[in-house]
Amino acid sequence: MTNNSTPESELPKMSKPANRELHNAGFYRLEQFTSVSESDILKIHGVGPKAVRILNEALKEKGLSFAKKSKRSQGKMDNL
């Protein structure tokens, strides 16, 4: 963690809007994506198919994957 209140991100390099909106939704670590589905992530404004593809590649490198089905109801993706 850095000195400010924002956690250090380990997300892969994506577009600035995608990274910003994922951070705004509380995503900073790849492990957090294992509890949400690709369709959940695509609902976040600024995050599109290219960002999901990049995230998928990064997850696979760590032996992880998105959840098969949404484990969270819509609007409850914060505080992961």
PDB file of N, CA, C and O in Angstrom:
ATOM      1  N   MET A   1       0.836  -1.191   0.000  1.00  0.00           N
ATOM      2  CA  MET A   1       0.000   0.000   0.000  1.00  0.00           C
ATOM      3  C   MET A   1       0.876   1.248   0.000  1.00  0.00           C
ATOM      4  O   MET A   1       1.935   1.270   0.583  1.00  0.00           O
ATOM      5  N   THR A   2       0.368   2.263  -0.611  1.00  0.00           N
ATOM      6  CA  THR A   2       1.080   3.531  -0.609  1.00  0.00           C
ATOM      7  C   THR A   2       0.678   4.340   0.604  1.00  0.00           C
ATOM      8  O   THR A   2      -0.172   3.938   1.378  1.00  0.00           O
ATOM      9  N   ASN A   3       1.249   5.511   0.749  1.00  0.00           N
ATOM     10  CA  ASN A   3       0.964   6.349   1.919  1.00  0.00           C
ATOM     11  C   ASN A   3      -0.447   6.917   1.933  1.00  0.00           C
ATOM     12  O   ASN A   3      -0.945   7.282   2.969  1.00  0.00           O
ATOM     13  N   ASN A   4      -1.077   7.026   0.761  1.00  0.00           N
ATOM     14  CA  ASN A   4      -2.448   7.540   0.759  1.00  0.00           C
ATOM     15  C   ASN A   4      -3.442   6.408   1.005  1.00  0.00           C
ATOM     16  O   ASN A   4      -3.054   5.275   1.225  1.00  0.00           O
ATOM     17  N   SER A   5      -4.714   6.686   0.960  1.00  0.00           N
ATOM     18  CA  SER A   5      -5.714   5.680   1.299  1.00  0.00           C
ATOM     19  C   SER A   5      -6.078   4.767   0.141  1.00  0.00           C
ATOM     20  O   SER A   5      -6.886   3.875   0.310  1.00  0.00           O
ATOM     21  N   THR A   6      -5.483   4.955  -1.029  1.00  0.00           N
ATOM     22  CA  THR A   6      -5.780   4.125  -2.187  1.00  0.00           C
ATOM     23  C   THR A   6      -4.848   2.917  -2.204  1.00  0.00           C
ATOM     24  O   THR A   6      -3.640   3.078  -2.178  1.00  0.00           O
ATOM     25  N   PRO A   7      -5.415   1.701  -2.253  1.00  0.00           N
ATOM     26  CA  PRO A   7      -4.561   0.518  -2.311  1.00  0.00           C
ATOM     27  C   PRO A   7      -3.728   0.489  -3.593  1.00  0.00           C
ATOM     28  O   PRO A   7      -4.151   1.010  -4.624  1.00  0.00           O
ATOM     29  N   GLU A   8      -2.577  -0.150  -3.520  1.00  0.00           N
ATOM     30  CA  GLU A   8      -1.752  -0.299  -4.711  1.00  0.00           C
ATOM     31  C   GLU A   8      -2.427  -1.301  -5.642  1.00  0.00           C
ATOM     32  O   GLU A   8      -2.903  -2.341  -5.212  1.00  0.00           O
ATOM     33  N   SER A   9      -2.452  -0.989  -6.920  1.00  0.00           N
ATOM     34  CA  SER A   9      -3.127  -1.831  -7.901  1.00  0.00           C
ATOM     35  C   SER A   9      -2.169  -2.832  -8.510  1.00  0.00           C
ATOM     36  O   SER A   9      -1.026  -2.523  -8.795  1.00  0.00           O
ATOM     37  N   GLU A  10      -2.666  -4.048  -8.713  1.00  0.00           N
ATOM     38  CA  GLU A  10      -1.903  -5.039  -9.444  1.00  0.00           C
ATOM     39  C   GLU A  10      -2.601  -5.392 -10.757  1.00  0.00           C
ATOM     40  O   GLU A  10      -2.306  -6.397 -11.379  1.00  0.00           O
ATOM     41  N   LEU A  11      -3.543  -4.536 -11.184  1.00  0.00           N
ATOM     42  CA  LEU A  11      -4.258  -4.788 -12.421  1.00  0.00           C
ATOM     43  C   LEU A  11      -3.330  -4.598 -13.612  1.00  0.00           C
ATOM     44  O   LEU A  11      -2.423  -3.766 -13.575  1.00  0.00           O
ATOM     45  N   PRO A  12      -3.575  -5.358 -14.688  1.00  0.00           N
ATOM     46  CA  PRO A  12      -2.746  -5.201 -15.878  1.00  0.00           C
ATOM     47  C   PRO A  12      -3.005  -3.858 -16.549  1.00  0.00           C
ATOM     48  O   PRO A  12      -4.009  -3.197 -16.272  1.00  0.00           O
ATOM     49  N   LYS A  13      -2.110  -3.473 -17.436  1.00  0.00           N
ATOM     50  CA  LYS A  13      -2.257  -2.208 -18.144  1.00  0.00           C
ATOM     51  C   LYS A  13      -3.415  -2.311 -19.141  1.00  0.00           C
ATOM     52  O   LYS A  13      -3.434  -3.176 -20.005  1.00  0.00           O
ATOM     53  N   MET A  14      -4.381  -1.436 -18.948  1.00  0.00           N
ATOM     54  CA  MET A  14      -5.550  -1.347 -19.828  1.00  0.00           C
ATOM     55  C   MET A  14      -5.748   0.123 -20.141  1.00  0.00           C
ATOM     56  O   MET A  14      -4.926   0.961 -19.773  1.00  0.00           O
ATOM     57  N   SER A  15      -6.856   0.445 -20.755  1.00  0.00           N
ATOM     58  CA  SER A  15      -7.141   1.856 -21.016  1.00  0.00           C
ATOM     59  C   SER A  15      -7.304   2.591 -19.689  1.00  0.00           C
ATOM     60  O   SER A  15      -7.694   2.005 -18.677  1.00  0.00           O
ATOM     61  N   LYS A  16      -7.012   3.873 -19.702  1.00  0.00           N
ATOM     62  CA  LYS A  16      -7.161   4.667 -18.475  1.00  0.00           C
ATOM     63  C   LYS A  16      -8.593   4.634 -17.955  1.00  0.00           C
ATOM     64  O   LYS A  16      -8.803   4.480 -16.749  1.00  0.00           O
ATOM     65  N   PRO A  17      -9.608   4.770 -18.838  1.00  0.00           N
ATOM     66  CA  PRO A  17     -10.982   4.703 -18.318  1.00  0.00           C
ATOM     67  C   PRO A  17     -11.295   3.358 -17.655  1.00  0.00           C
ATOM     68  O   PRO A  17     -11.932   3.317 -16.607  1.00  0.00           O
ATOM     69  N   ALA A  18     -10.830   2.263 -18.247  1.00  0.00           N
ATOM     70  CA  ALA A  18     -11.106   0.949 -17.664  1.00  0.00           C
ATOM     71  C   ALA A  18     -10.442   0.815 -16.303  1.00  0.00           C
ATOM     72  O   ALA A  18     -11.084   0.403 -15.330  1.00  0.00           O
ATOM     73  N   ASN A  19      -9.153   1.164 -16.222  1.00  0.00           N
ATOM     74  CA  ASN A  19      -8.462   1.088 -14.932  1.00  0.00           C
ATOM     75  C   ASN A  19      -9.124   1.981 -13.892  1.00  0.00           C
ATOM     76  O   ASN A  19      -9.349   1.570 -12.754  1.00  0.00           O
ATOM     77  N   ARG A  20      -9.462   3.196 -14.274  1.00  0.00           N
ATOM     78  CA  ARG A  20     -10.070   4.148 -13.339  1.00  0.00           C
ATOM     79  C   ARG A  20     -11.400   3.610 -12.820  1.00  0.00           C
ATOM     80  O   ARG A  20     -11.668   3.628 -11.612  1.00  0.00           O
ATOM     81  N   GLU A  21     -12.240   3.127 -13.710  1.00  0.00           N
ATOM     82  CA  GLU A  21     -13.569   2.659 -13.296  1.00  0.00           C
ATOM     83  C   GLU A  21     -13.493   1.368 -12.484  1.00  0.00           C
ATOM     84  O   GLU A  21     -14.291   1.174 -11.561  1.00  0.00           O
ATOM     85  N   LEU A  22     -12.541   0.509 -12.806  1.00  0.00           N
ATOM     86  CA  LEU A  22     -12.365  -0.692 -11.982  1.00  0.00           C
ATOM     87  C   LEU A  22     -11.903  -0.317 -10.580  1.00  0.00           C
ATOM     88  O   LEU A  22     -12.387  -0.863  -9.590  1.00  0.00           O
ATOM     89  N   HIS A  23     -10.996   0.651 -10.493  1.00  0.00           N
ATOM     90  CA  HIS A  23     -10.559   1.130  -9.172  1.00  0.00           C
ATOM     91  C   HIS A  23     -11.732   1.767  -8.429  1.00  0.00           C
ATOM     92  O   HIS A  23     -11.906   1.530  -7.235  1.00  0.00           O
ATOM     93  N   ASN A  24     -12.539   2.569  -9.142  1.00  0.00           N
ATOM     94  CA  ASN A  24     -13.706   3.195  -8.511  1.00  0.00           C
ATOM     95  C   ASN A  24     -14.688   2.148  -7.980  1.00  0.00           C
ATOM     96  O   ASN A  24     -15.381   2.387  -6.994  1.00  0.00           O
ATOM     97  N   ALA A  25     -14.737   0.992  -8.655  1.00  0.00           N
ATOM     98  CA  ALA A  25     -15.622  -0.093  -8.217  1.00  0.00           C
ATOM     99  C   ALA A  25     -14.971  -0.948  -7.127  1.00  0.00           C
ATOM    100  O   ALA A  25     -15.587  -1.885  -6.627  1.00  0.00           O
ATOM    101  N   GLY A  26     -13.723  -0.634  -6.763  1.00  0.00           N
ATOM    102  CA  GLY A  26     -13.065  -1.340  -5.681  1.00  0.00           C
ATOM    103  C   GLY A  26     -12.146  -2.470  -6.098  1.00  0.00           C
ATOM    104  O   GLY A  26     -11.697  -3.245  -5.259  1.00  0.00           O
ATOM    105  N   PHE A  27     -11.854  -2.601  -7.382  1.00  0.00           N
ATOM    106  CA  PHE A  27     -10.989  -3.674  -7.864  1.00  0.00           C
ATOM    107  C   PHE A  27      -9.539  -3.204  -7.929  1.00  0.00           C
ATOM    108  O   PHE A  27      -9.218  -2.276  -8.666  1.00  0.00           O
ATOM    109  N   TYR A  28      -8.689  -3.878  -7.175  1.00  0.00           N
ATOM    110  CA  TYR A  28      -7.260  -3.565  -7.155  1.00  0.00           C
ATOM    111  C   TYR A  28      -6.404  -4.819  -7.319  1.00  0.00           C
ATOM    112  O   TYR A  28      -5.259  -4.730  -7.729  1.00  0.00           O
ATOM    113  N   ARG A  29      -6.947  -5.981  -6.970  1.00  0.00           N
ATOM    114  CA  ARG A  29      -6.196  -7.241  -7.038  1.00  0.00           C
ATOM    115  C   ARG A  29      -6.901  -8.204  -7.982  1.00  0.00           C
ATOM    116  O   ARG A  29      -8.132  -8.287  -8.007  1.00  0.00           O
ATOM    117  N   LEU A  30      -6.116  -8.992  -8.696  1.00  0.00           N
ATOM    118  CA  LEU A  30      -6.697  -9.956  -9.634  1.00  0.00           C
ATOM    119  C   LEU A  30      -7.597 -10.966  -8.927  1.00  0.00           C
ATOM    120  O   LEU A  30      -8.621 -11.374  -9.475  1.00  0.00           O
ATOM    121  N   GLU A  31      -7.237 -11.343  -7.708  1.00  0.00           N
ATOM    122  CA  GLU A  31      -8.030 -12.332  -6.973  1.00  0.00           C
ATOM    123  C   GLU A  31      -9.477 -11.875  -6.776  1.00  0.00           C
ATOM    124  O   GLU A  31     -10.362 -12.702  -6.625  1.00  0.00           O
ATOM    125  N   GLN A  32      -9.700 -10.580  -6.774  1.00  0.00           N
ATOM    126  CA  GLN A  32     -11.057 -10.066  -6.576  1.00  0.00           C
ATOM    127  C   GLN A  32     -11.980 -10.464  -7.727  1.00  0.00           C
ATOM    128  O   GLN A  32     -13.192 -10.561  -7.542  1.00  0.00           O
ATOM    129  N   PHE A  33     -11.427 -10.697  -8.909  1.00  0.00           N
ATOM    130  CA  PHE A  33     -12.247 -11.020 -10.070  1.00  0.00           C
ATOM    131  C   PHE A  33     -12.757 -12.452 -10.060  1.00  0.00           C
ATOM    132  O   PHE A  33     -13.635 -12.796 -10.840  1.00  0.00           O
ATOM    133  N   THR A  34     -12.244 -13.289  -9.157  1.00  0.00           N
ATOM    134  CA  THR A  34     -12.703 -14.673  -9.106  1.00  0.00           C
ATOM    135  C   THR A  34     -14.111 -14.790  -8.523  1.00  0.00           C
ATOM    136  O   THR A  34     -14.733 -15.835  -8.636  1.00  0.00           O
ATOM    137  N   SER A  35     -14.605 -13.716  -7.914  1.00  0.00           N
ATOM    138  CA  SER A  35     -15.946 -13.759  -7.319  1.00  0.00           C
ATOM    139  C   SER A  35     -16.987 -13.038  -8.159  1.00  0.00           C
ATOM    140  O   SER A  35     -18.141 -12.933  -7.745  1.00  0.00           O
ATOM    141  N   VAL A  36     -16.582 -12.546  -9.333  1.00  0.00           N
ATOM    142  CA  VAL A  36     -17.534 -11.889 -10.231  1.00  0.00           C
ATOM    143  C   VAL A  36     -17.379 -12.474 -11.635  1.00  0.00           C
ATOM    144  O   VAL A  36     -16.323 -12.984 -12.001  1.00  0.00           O
ATOM    145  N   SER A  37     -18.443 -12.383 -12.410  1.00  0.00           N
ATOM    146  CA  SER A  37     -18.407 -12.919 -13.772  1.00  0.00           C
ATOM    147  C   SER A  37     -17.967 -11.843 -14.762  1.00  0.00           C
ATOM    148  O   SER A  37     -17.953 -10.654 -14.444  1.00  0.00           O
ATOM    149  N   GLU A  38     -17.611 -12.290 -15.951  1.00  0.00           N
ATOM    150  CA  GLU A  38     -17.258 -11.344 -17.011  1.00  0.00           C
ATOM    151  C   GLU A  38     -18.417 -10.377 -17.270  1.00  0.00           C
ATOM    152  O   GLU A  38     -18.195  -9.185 -17.466  1.00  0.00           O
ATOM    153  N   SER A  39     -19.647 -10.893 -17.253  1.00  0.00           N
ATOM    154  CA  SER A  39     -20.799 -10.020 -17.520  1.00  0.00           C
ATOM    155  C   SER A  39     -20.956  -8.965 -16.431  1.00  0.00           C
ATOM    156  O   SER A  39     -21.374  -7.843 -16.710  1.00  0.00           O
ATOM    157  N   ASP A  40     -20.595  -9.296 -15.180  1.00  0.00           N
ATOM    158  CA  ASP A  40     -20.634  -8.296 -14.109  1.00  0.00           C
ATOM    159  C   ASP A  40     -19.655  -7.162 -14.416  1.00  0.00           C
ATOM    160  O   ASP A  40     -19.980  -5.990 -14.255  1.00  0.00           O
ATOM    161  N   ILE A  41     -18.454  -7.523 -14.833  1.00  0.00           N
ATOM    162  CA  ILE A  41     -17.420  -6.531 -15.115  1.00  0.00           C
ATOM    163  C   ILE A  41     -17.812  -5.676 -16.319  1.00  0.00           C
ATOM    164  O   ILE A  41     -17.572  -4.465 -16.335  1.00  0.00           O
ATOM    165  N   LEU A  42     -18.426  -6.281 -17.310  1.00  0.00           N
ATOM    166  CA  LEU A  42     -18.838  -5.533 -18.499  1.00  0.00           C
ATOM    167  C   LEU A  42     -19.929  -4.509 -18.189  1.00  0.00           C
ATOM    168  O   LEU A  42     -20.144  -3.585 -18.964  1.00  0.00           O
ATOM    169  N   LYS A  43     -20.600  -4.643 -17.050  1.00  0.00           N
ATOM    170  CA  LYS A  43     -21.628  -3.673 -16.653  1.00  0.00           C
ATOM    171  C   LYS A  43     -21.019  -2.376 -16.130  1.00  0.00           C
ATOM    172  O   LYS A  43     -21.705  -1.373 -15.993  1.00  0.00           O
ATOM    173  N   ILE A  44     -19.725  -2.401 -15.825  1.00  0.00           N
ATOM    174  CA  ILE A  44     -19.058  -1.214 -15.309  1.00  0.00           C
ATOM    175  C   ILE A  44     -18.765  -0.275 -16.465  1.00  0.00           C
ATOM    176  O   ILE A  44     -18.123  -0.671 -17.447  1.00  0.00           O
ATOM    177  N   HIS A  45     -19.240   0.942 -16.368  1.00  0.00           N
ATOM    178  CA  HIS A  45     -19.020   1.940 -17.410  1.00  0.00           C
ATOM    179  C   HIS A  45     -17.523   2.106 -17.649  1.00  0.00           C
ATOM    180  O   HIS A  45     -16.748   2.203 -16.700  1.00  0.00           O
ATOM    181  N   GLY A  46     -17.115   2.104 -18.917  1.00  0.00           N
ATOM    182  CA  GLY A  46     -15.706   2.283 -19.258  1.00  0.00           C
ATOM    183  C   GLY A  46     -14.940   0.982 -19.410  1.00  0.00           C
ATOM    184  O   GLY A  46     -13.784   0.987 -19.810  1.00  0.00           O
ATOM    185  N   VAL A  47     -15.573  -0.135 -19.074  1.00  0.00           N
ATOM    186  CA  VAL A  47     -14.924  -1.438 -19.191  1.00  0.00           C
ATOM    187  C   VAL A  47     -15.596  -2.206 -20.322  1.00  0.00           C
ATOM    188  O   VAL A  47     -16.791  -2.476 -20.280  1.00  0.00           O
ATOM    189  N   GLY A  48     -14.815  -2.528 -21.336  1.00  0.00           N
ATOM    190  CA  GLY A  48     -15.359  -3.218 -22.502  1.00  0.00           C
ATOM    191  C   GLY A  48     -14.718  -4.574 -22.720  1.00  0.00           C
ATOM    192  O   GLY A  48     -13.926  -5.046 -21.893  1.00  0.00           O
ATOM    193  N   PRO A  49     -15.046  -5.199 -23.850  1.00  0.00           N
ATOM    194  CA  PRO A  49     -14.529  -6.534 -24.158  1.00  0.00           C
ATOM    195  C   PRO A  49     -12.997  -6.618 -24.173  1.00  0.00           C
ATOM    196  O   PRO A  49     -12.427  -7.622 -23.755  1.00  0.00           O
ATOM    197  N   LYS A  50     -12.330  -5.578 -24.645  1.00  0.00           N
ATOM    198  CA  LYS A  50     -10.864  -5.607 -24.675  1.00  0.00           C
ATOM    199  C   LYS A  50     -10.297  -5.667 -23.261  1.00  0.00           C
ATOM    200  O   LYS A  50      -9.373  -6.442 -22.984  1.00  0.00           O
ATOM    201  N   ALA A  51     -10.840  -4.880 -22.349  1.00  0.00           N
ATOM    202  CA  ALA A  51     -10.379  -4.902 -20.965  1.00  0.00           C
ATOM    203  C   ALA A  51     -10.628  -6.269 -20.334  1.00  0.00           C
ATOM    204  O   ALA A  51      -9.769  -6.790 -19.611  1.00  0.00           O
ATOM    205  N   VAL A  52     -11.768  -6.868 -20.616  1.00  0.00           N
ATOM    206  CA  VAL A  52     -12.082  -8.197 -20.075  1.00  0.00           C
ATOM    207  C   VAL A  52     -11.107  -9.227 -20.640  1.00  0.00           C
ATOM    208  O   VAL A  52     -10.639 -10.107 -19.914  1.00  0.00           O
ATOM    209  N   ARG A  53     -10.765  -9.119 -21.914  1.00  0.00           N
ATOM    210  CA  ARG A  53      -9.790 -10.030 -22.517  1.00  0.00           C
ATOM    211  C   ARG A  53      -8.431  -9.898 -21.821  1.00  0.00           C
ATOM    212  O   ARG A  53      -7.790 -10.899 -21.485  1.00  0.00           O
ATOM    213  N   ILE A  54      -7.998  -8.664 -21.575  1.00  0.00           N
ATOM    214  CA  ILE A  54      -6.722  -8.425 -20.890  1.00  0.00           C
ATOM    215  C   ILE A  54      -6.769  -8.998 -19.476  1.00  0.00           C
ATOM    216  O   ILE A  54      -5.813  -9.627 -19.012  1.00  0.00           O
ATOM    217  N   LEU A  55      -7.878  -8.781 -18.788  1.00  0.00           N
ATOM    218  CA  LEU A  55      -8.028  -9.335 -17.435  1.00  0.00           C
ATOM    219  C   LEU A  55      -8.004 -10.865 -17.459  1.00  0.00           C
ATOM    220  O   LEU A  55      -7.374 -11.493 -16.608  1.00  0.00           O
ATOM    221  N   ASN A  56      -8.684 -11.456 -18.436  1.00  0.00           N
ATOM    222  CA  ASN A  56      -8.688 -12.915 -18.565  1.00  0.00           C
ATOM    223  C   ASN A  56      -7.273 -13.453 -18.730  1.00  0.00           C
ATOM    224  O   ASN A  56      -6.907 -14.452 -18.110  1.00  0.00           O
ATOM    225  N   GLU A  57      -6.479 -12.802 -19.577  1.00  0.00           N
ATOM    226  CA  GLU A  57      -5.098 -13.238 -19.800  1.00  0.00           C
ATOM    227  C   GLU A  57      -4.293 -13.148 -18.506  1.00  0.00           C
ATOM    228  O   GLU A  57      -3.539 -14.065 -18.168  1.00  0.00           O
ATOM    229  N   ALA A  58      -4.459 -12.041 -17.779  1.00  0.00           N
ATOM    230  CA  ALA A  58      -3.727 -11.860 -16.514  1.00  0.00           C
ATOM    231  C   ALA A  58      -4.170 -12.885 -15.473  1.00  0.00           C
ATOM    232  O   ALA A  58      -3.341 -13.414 -14.720  1.00  0.00           O
ATOM    233  N   LEU A  59      -5.471 -13.157 -15.425  1.00  0.00           N
ATOM    234  CA  LEU A  59      -5.981 -14.156 -14.483  1.00  0.00           C
ATOM    235  C   LEU A  59      -5.410 -15.534 -14.807  1.00  0.00           C
ATOM    236  O   LEU A  59      -4.969 -16.261 -13.910  1.00  0.00           O
ATOM    237  N   LYS A  60      -5.413 -15.914 -16.084  1.00  0.00           N
ATOM    238  CA  LYS A  60      -4.905 -17.230 -16.489  1.00  0.00           C
ATOM    239  C   LYS A  60      -3.440 -17.393 -16.128  1.00  0.00           C
ATOM    240  O   LYS A  60      -3.013 -18.478 -15.726  1.00  0.00           O
ATOM    241  N   GLU A  61      -2.668 -16.313 -16.239  1.00  0.00           N
ATOM    242  CA  GLU A  61      -1.244 -16.375 -15.882  1.00  0.00           C
ATOM    243  C   GLU A  61      -1.053 -16.731 -14.408  1.00  0.00           C
ATOM    244  O   GLU A  61      -0.034 -17.308 -14.035  1.00  0.00           O
ATOM    245  N   LYS A  62      -2.041 -16.396 -13.581  1.00  0.00           N
ATOM    246  CA  LYS A  62      -1.972 -16.696 -12.137  1.00  0.00           C
ATOM    247  C   LYS A  62      -2.785 -17.944 -11.778  1.00  0.00           C
ATOM    248  O   LYS A  62      -2.959 -18.253 -10.603  1.00  0.00           O
ATOM    249  N   GLY A  63      -3.302 -18.626 -12.790  1.00  0.00           N
ATOM    250  CA  GLY A  63      -4.102 -19.817 -12.535  1.00  0.00           C
ATOM    251  C   GLY A  63      -5.484 -19.506 -12.004  1.00  0.00           C
ATOM    252  O   GLY A  63      -6.099 -20.331 -11.335  1.00  0.00           O
ATOM    253  N   LEU A  64      -5.985 -18.308 -12.299  1.00  0.00           N
ATOM    254  CA  LEU A  64      -7.291 -17.854 -11.822  1.00  0.00           C
ATOM    255  C   LEU A  64      -8.243 -17.665 -12.993  1.00  0.00           C
ATOM    256  O   LEU A  64      -7.840 -17.687 -14.151  1.00  0.00           O
ATOM    257  N   SER A  65      -9.518 -17.456 -12.685  1.00  0.00           N
ATOM    258  CA  SER A  65     -10.507 -17.142 -13.721  1.00  0.00           C
ATOM    259  C   SER A  65     -11.675 -16.385 -13.095  1.00  0.00           C
ATOM    260  O   SER A  65     -11.856 -16.394 -11.880  1.00  0.00           O
ATOM    261  N   PHE A  66     -12.450 -15.750 -13.969  1.00  0.00           N
ATOM    262  CA  PHE A  66     -13.682 -15.107 -13.524  1.00  0.00           C
ATOM    263  C   PHE A  66     -14.629 -16.176 -13.001  1.00  0.00           C
ATOM    264  O   PHE A  66     -14.529 -17.347 -13.387  1.00  0.00           O
ATOM    265  N   ALA A  67     -15.563 -15.780 -12.160  1.00  0.00           N
ATOM    266  CA  ALA A  67     -16.617 -16.688 -11.711  1.00  0.00           C
ATOM    267  C   ALA A  67     -17.461 -17.061 -12.919  1.00  0.00           C
ATOM    268  O   ALA A  67     -17.632 -16.271 -13.848  1.00  0.00           O
ATOM    269  N   LYS A  68     -17.973 -18.266 -12.922  1.00  0.00           N
ATOM    270  CA  LYS A  68     -18.811 -18.714 -14.051  1.00  0.00           C
ATOM    271  C   LYS A  68     -20.138 -17.981 -14.073  1.00  0.00           C
ATOM    272  O   LYS A  68     -20.643 -17.629 -15.107  1.00  0.00           O
ATOM    273  N   LYS A  69     -20.705 -17.768 -12.901  1.00  0.00           N
ATOM    274  CA  LYS A  69     -21.964 -17.028 -12.779  1.00  0.00           C
ATOM    275  C   LYS A  69     -21.772 -15.951 -11.734  1.00  0.00           C
ATOM    276  O   LYS A  69     -20.947 -16.081 -10.843  1.00  0.00           O
ATOM    277  N   SER A  70     -22.566 -14.930 -11.832  1.00  0.00           N
ATOM    278  CA  SER A  70     -22.478 -13.831 -10.868  1.00  0.00           C
ATOM    279  C   SER A  70     -22.811 -14.338  -9.476  1.00  0.00           C
ATOM    280  O   SER A  70     -23.822 -14.993  -9.256  1.00  0.00           O
ATOM    281  N   LYS A  71     -21.934 -14.019  -8.524  1.00  0.00           N
ATOM    282  CA  LYS A  71     -22.189 -14.352  -7.122  1.00  0.00           C
ATOM    283  C   LYS A  71     -22.716 -13.140  -6.373  1.00  0.00           C
ATOM    284  O   LYS A  71     -23.025 -13.214  -5.207  1.00  0.00           O
ATOM    285  N   ARG A  72     -22.784 -12.022  -7.047  1.00  0.00           N
ATOM    286  CA  ARG A  72     -23.219 -10.777  -6.415  1.00  0.00           C
ATOM    287  C   ARG A  72     -24.424 -10.236  -7.178  1.00  0.00           C
ATOM    288  O   ARG A  72     -24.475 -10.304  -8.380  1.00  0.00           O
ATOM    289  N   SER A  73     -25.341  -9.681  -6.446  1.00  0.00           N
ATOM    290  CA  SER A  73     -26.463  -9.054  -7.118  1.00  0.00           C
ATOM    291  C   SER A  73     -26.010  -7.722  -7.702  1.00  0.00           C
ATOM    292  O   SER A  73     -25.048  -7.127  -7.256  1.00  0.00           O
ATOM    293  N   GLN A  74     -26.707  -7.281  -8.717  1.00  0.00           N
ATOM    294  CA  GLN A  74     -26.340  -6.034  -9.392  1.00  0.00           C
ATOM    295  C   GLN A  74     -26.253  -4.888  -8.396  1.00  0.00           C
ATOM    296  O   GLN A  74     -27.090  -4.741  -7.523  1.00  0.00           O
ATOM    297  N   GLY A  75     -25.190  -4.081  -8.530  1.00  0.00           N
ATOM    298  CA  GLY A  75     -25.021  -2.925  -7.665  1.00  0.00           C
ATOM    299  C   GLY A  75     -24.279  -3.220  -6.373  1.00  0.00           C
ATOM    300  O   GLY A  75     -24.085  -2.340  -5.566  1.00  0.00           O
ATOM    301  N   LYS A  76     -23.867  -4.446  -6.165  1.00  0.00           N
ATOM    302  CA  LYS A  76     -23.169  -4.794  -4.932  1.00  0.00           C
ATOM    303  C   LYS A  76     -21.739  -5.258  -5.213  1.00  0.00           C
ATOM    304  O   LYS A  76     -21.209  -6.101  -4.522  1.00  0.00           O
ATOM    305  N   MET A  77     -21.103  -4.686  -6.207  1.00  0.00           N
ATOM    306  CA  MET A  77     -19.741  -5.077  -6.537  1.00  0.00           C
ATOM    307  C   MET A  77     -18.720  -4.297  -5.742  1.00  0.00           C
ATOM    308  O   MET A  77     -17.559  -4.625  -5.735  1.00  0.00           O
ATOM    309  N   ASP A  78     -19.127  -3.233  -5.057  1.00  0.00           N
ATOM    310  CA  ASP A  78     -18.157  -2.487  -4.279  1.00  0.00           C
ATOM    311  C   ASP A  78     -17.813  -3.246  -3.001  1.00  0.00           C
ATOM    312  O   ASP A  78     -18.472  -4.179  -2.623  1.00  0.00           O
ATOM    313  N   ASN A  79     -16.736  -2.838  -2.380  1.00  0.00           N
ATOM    314  CA  ASN A  79     -16.232  -3.452  -1.156  1.00  0.00           C
ATOM    315  C   ASN A  79     -15.806  -4.899  -1.338  1.00  0.00           C
ATOM    316  O   ASN A  79     -15.954  -5.715  -0.453  1.00  0.00           O
ATOM    317  N   LEU A  80     -15.284  -5.239  -2.483  1.00  0.00           N
ATOM    318  CA  LEU A  80     -14.777  -6.586  -2.703  1.00  0.00           C
ATOM    319  C   LEU A  80     -13.473  -6.789  -1.988  1.00  0.00           C
ATOM    320  O   LEU A  80     -12.645  -5.984  -1.927  1.00  0.00           O
TER     321      LEU A  80
END
